[in-house]
PDB file of C-alpha atoms in Angstrom:
ATOM      1  CA  UNK A  20     -14.214   6.995  -6.914  1.00  0.00           C
ATOM      2  CA  UNK A  21     -10.598   5.888  -6.703  1.00  0.00           C
ATOM      3  CA  UNK A  22      -8.063   5.331  -9.418  1.00  0.00           C
ATOM      4  CA  UNK A  23      -5.261   2.784  -9.276  1.00  0.00           C
ATOM      5  CA  UNK A  24      -2.034   2.813 -11.271  1.00  0.00           C
ATOM      6  CA  UNK A  25       1.039   0.631 -11.119  1.00  0.00           C
ATOM      7  CA  UNK A  26       4.528   1.826 -11.932  1.00  0.00           C
ATOM      8  CA  UNK A  27       8.136   0.889 -11.290  1.00  0.00           C
ATOM      9  CA  UNK A  28      10.754   3.277  -9.892  1.00  0.00           C
ATOM     10  CA  UNK A  29      14.258   2.002  -9.107  1.00  0.00           C
ATOM     11  CA  UNK A  30      13.129  -1.654  -9.116  1.00  0.00           C
ATOM     12  CA  UNK A  31      10.337  -0.838  -6.631  1.00  0.00           C
ATOM     13  CA  UNK A  32       6.862  -1.814  -7.790  1.00  0.00           C
ATOM     14  CA  UNK A  33       4.418   0.916  -6.763  1.00  0.00           C
ATOM     15  CA  UNK A  34       0.641   0.905  -6.561  1.00  0.00           C
ATOM     16  CA  UNK A  35      -0.526   4.529  -6.634  1.00  0.00           C
ATOM     17  CA  UNK A  36      -4.067   5.064  -5.398  1.00  0.00           C
ATOM     18  CA  UNK A  37      -6.107   8.229  -5.379  1.00  0.00           C
ATOM     19  CA  UNK A  38      -9.572   9.349  -4.398  1.00  0.00           C
ATOM     20  CA  UNK A  39     -11.544   7.155  -2.048  1.00  0.00           C
ATOM     21  CA  UNK A  40     -11.527   3.407  -1.510  1.00  0.00           C
ATOM     22  CA  UNK A  41     -15.110   2.466  -0.687  1.00  0.00           C
ATOM     23  CA  UNK A  42     -17.587  -0.346  -1.123  1.00  0.00           C
ATOM     24  CA  UNK A  43     -18.005   0.709  -4.770  1.00  0.00           C
ATOM     25  CA  UNK A  44     -14.375   0.137  -5.748  1.00  0.00           C
ATOM     26  CA  UNK A  45     -13.090  -2.071  -2.935  1.00  0.00           C
ATOM     27  CA  UNK A  46     -12.985  -5.187  -5.120  1.00  0.00           C
ATOM     28  CA  UNK A  47     -10.922  -3.332  -7.711  1.00  0.00           C
ATOM     29  CA  UNK A  48      -8.504  -2.192  -4.988  1.00  0.00           C
ATOM     30  CA  UNK A  49      -8.282  -5.773  -3.708  1.00  0.00           C
ATOM     31  CA  UNK A  50      -7.413  -7.026  -7.199  1.00  0.00           C
ATOM     32  CA  UNK A  51      -4.734  -4.362  -7.663  1.00  0.00           C
ATOM     33  CA  UNK A  52      -3.087  -4.892  -4.281  1.00  0.00           C
ATOM     34  CA  UNK A  53      -2.993  -8.691  -4.696  1.00  0.00           C
ATOM     35  CA  UNK A  54      -1.593  -8.294  -8.222  1.00  0.00           C
ATOM     36  CA  UNK A  55       1.102  -6.062  -6.727  1.00  0.00           C
ATOM     37  CA  UNK A  56       2.269  -8.985  -4.599  1.00  0.00           C
ATOM     38  CA  UNK A  57       2.767 -11.045  -7.775  1.00  0.00           C
ATOM     39  CA  UNK A  58       5.330  -8.534  -9.082  1.00  0.00           C
ATOM     40  CA  UNK A  59       8.771  -9.903  -9.858  1.00  0.00           C
ATOM     41  CA  UNK A  60      10.469  -7.538  -7.442  1.00  0.00           C
ATOM     42  CA  UNK A  61      10.620  -8.067  -3.679  1.00  0.00           C
ATOM     43  CA  UNK A  62      10.180  -4.340  -3.018  1.00  0.00           C
ATOM     44  CA  UNK A  63       6.550  -3.215  -3.029  1.00  0.00           C
ATOM     45  CA  UNK A  64       5.098   0.176  -2.197  1.00  0.00           C
ATOM     46  CA  UNK A  65       1.511   1.241  -1.641  1.00  0.00           C
ATOM     47  CA  UNK A  66       1.245   4.985  -2.275  1.00  0.00           C
ATOM     48  CA  UNK A  67      -1.800   6.429  -0.494  1.00  0.00           C
ATOM     49  CA  UNK A  68      -0.746  10.083  -0.654  1.00  0.00           C
ATOM     50  CA  UNK A  69      -3.815  11.024  -2.721  1.00  0.00           C
ATOM     51  CA  UNK A  70      -6.324   8.836  -0.875  1.00  0.00           C
ATOM     52  CA  UNK A  71      -8.885  10.772   1.131  1.00  0.00           C
ATOM     53  CA  UNK A  72     -10.822   7.804   2.553  1.00  0.00           C
ATOM     54  CA  UNK A  73     -10.343   4.066   3.163  1.00  0.00           C
ATOM     55  CA  UNK A  74     -13.149   1.808   4.309  1.00  0.00           C
ATOM     56  CA  UNK A  75     -12.596  -1.030   6.771  1.00  0.00           C
ATOM     57  CA  UNK A  76     -12.431  -3.636   4.004  1.00  0.00           C
ATOM     58  CA  UNK A  77      -9.534  -1.746   2.386  1.00  0.00           C
ATOM     59  CA  UNK A  78      -7.683  -1.774   5.718  1.00  0.00           C
ATOM     60  CA  UNK A  79      -8.201  -5.534   5.855  1.00  0.00           C
ATOM     61  CA  UNK A  80      -6.914  -5.970   2.290  1.00  0.00           C
ATOM     62  CA  UNK A  81      -3.785  -3.984   3.146  1.00  0.00           C
ATOM     63  CA  UNK A  82      -3.134  -6.051   6.270  1.00  0.00           C
ATOM     64  CA  UNK A  83      -3.656  -9.297   4.370  1.00  0.00           C
ATOM     65  CA  UNK A  84      -1.441  -8.115   1.501  1.00  0.00           C
ATOM     66  CA  UNK A  85       1.400  -7.292   3.901  1.00  0.00           C
ATOM     67  CA  UNK A  86       1.205 -10.811   5.342  1.00  0.00           C
ATOM     68  CA  UNK A  87       0.985 -12.440   1.898  1.00  0.00           C
ATOM     69  CA  UNK A  88       3.993 -10.407   0.721  1.00  0.00           C
ATOM     70  CA  UNK A  89       6.020 -11.528   3.733  1.00  0.00           C
ATOM     71  CA  UNK A  90       5.150 -15.155   3.062  1.00  0.00           C
ATOM     72  CA  UNK A  91       6.762 -14.676  -0.366  1.00  0.00           C
ATOM     73  CA  UNK A  92       9.856 -12.964   1.125  1.00  0.00           C
ATOM     74  CA  UNK A  93       8.704  -9.578  -0.158  1.00  0.00           C
ATOM     75  CA  UNK A  94       8.314  -6.304   1.674  1.00  0.00           C
ATOM     76  CA  UNK A  95       5.201  -4.181   1.224  1.00  0.00           C
ATOM     77  CA  UNK A  96       5.423  -0.716   2.727  1.00  0.00           C
ATOM     78  CA  UNK A  97       2.959   2.183   2.761  1.00  0.00           C
ATOM     79  CA  UNK A  98       3.646   5.842   2.052  1.00  0.00           C
ATOM     80  CA  UNK A  99       1.817   9.138   2.125  1.00  0.00           C
ATOM     81  CA  UNK A 100      -0.941   8.703   4.677  1.00  0.00           C
ATOM     82  CA  UNK A 101      -3.278  11.654   5.077  1.00  0.00           C
ATOM     83  CA  UNK A 102      -3.879  12.564   8.760  1.00  0.00           C
ATOM     84  CA  UNK A 103      -7.318  10.908   8.879  1.00  0.00           C
ATOM     85  CA  UNK A 104      -5.951   7.696   7.363  1.00  0.00           C
ATOM     86  CA  UNK A 105      -2.878   7.823   9.615  1.00  0.00           C
ATOM     87  CA  UNK A 106      -5.312   7.862  12.536  1.00  0.00           C
ATOM     88  CA  UNK A 107      -7.076   4.751  11.205  1.00  0.00           C
ATOM     89  CA  UNK A 108      -3.718   2.968  10.924  1.00  0.00           C
ATOM     90  CA  UNK A 109      -2.984   3.905  14.542  1.00  0.00           C
ATOM     91  CA  UNK A 110      -6.414   2.846  15.854  1.00  0.00           C
ATOM     92  CA  UNK A 111      -6.272  -0.509  14.047  1.00  0.00           C
ATOM     93  CA  UNK A 112      -2.603  -1.021  15.033  1.00  0.00           C
ATOM     94  CA  UNK A 113      -1.811  -1.645  11.360  1.00  0.00           C
ATOM     95  CA  UNK A 114       1.161   0.656  11.747  1.00  0.00           C
ATOM     96  CA  UNK A 115       2.746  -1.813  14.154  1.00  0.00           C
ATOM     97  CA  UNK A 116       3.441  -4.435  11.496  1.00  0.00           C
ATOM     98  CA  UNK A 117       3.800  -2.429   8.282  1.00  0.00           C
ATOM     99  CA  UNK A 118       6.421   0.237   7.664  1.00  0.00           C
ATOM    100  CA  UNK A 119       4.853   3.663   7.141  1.00  0.00           C
ATOM    101  CA  UNK A 120       6.569   6.588   5.444  1.00  0.00           C
ATOM    102  CA  UNK A 121       5.578  10.222   5.059  1.00  0.00           C
ATOM    103  CA  UNK A 122       6.021  10.206   1.286  1.00  0.00           C
ATOM    104  CA  UNK A 123       7.142   8.089  -1.656  1.00  0.00           C
ATOM    105  CA  UNK A 124      10.611   9.642  -1.733  1.00  0.00           C
ATOM    106  CA  UNK A 125      11.266   8.624   1.864  1.00  0.00           C
ATOM    107  CA  UNK A 126       9.920   5.112   1.167  1.00  0.00           C
ATOM    108  CA  UNK A 127      12.143   4.701  -1.888  1.00  0.00           C
ATOM    109  CA  UNK A 128      15.168   5.662   0.224  1.00  0.00           C
ATOM    110  CA  UNK A 129      14.215   2.850   2.626  1.00  0.00           C
ATOM    111  CA  UNK A 130      14.518   0.337  -0.208  1.00  0.00           C
ATOM    112  CA  UNK A 131      17.814   1.844  -1.373  1.00  0.00           C
ATOM    113  CA  UNK A 132      19.272   1.106   2.051  1.00  0.00           C
ATOM    114  CA  UNK A 133      18.287  -2.579   1.865  1.00  0.00           C
TER     115      UNK A 133
END
């Protein structure tokens, strides 16, 4: 089962996920990721560095969240993809319209440059 925690680092709102995102907790993930978009900051980060599995619904929620964030002039980026999840992002072409970073530190540097 996955755990979800929100935090702020350098004015970047971060949603840290760990474990697996499956049918059992997909609705909770959806709630957390859509709440992330409501943050006051325009800089949003989804940290998946401790996520071992994402189901197809979670991929859809991420894609939708990226589009919703953009419609509000916010940027949602993703960091820390495990190799199996990186492959899913490549297969689904999700990596073509969301910025992906190896780790949170690298992602935070991206926001510093903005």
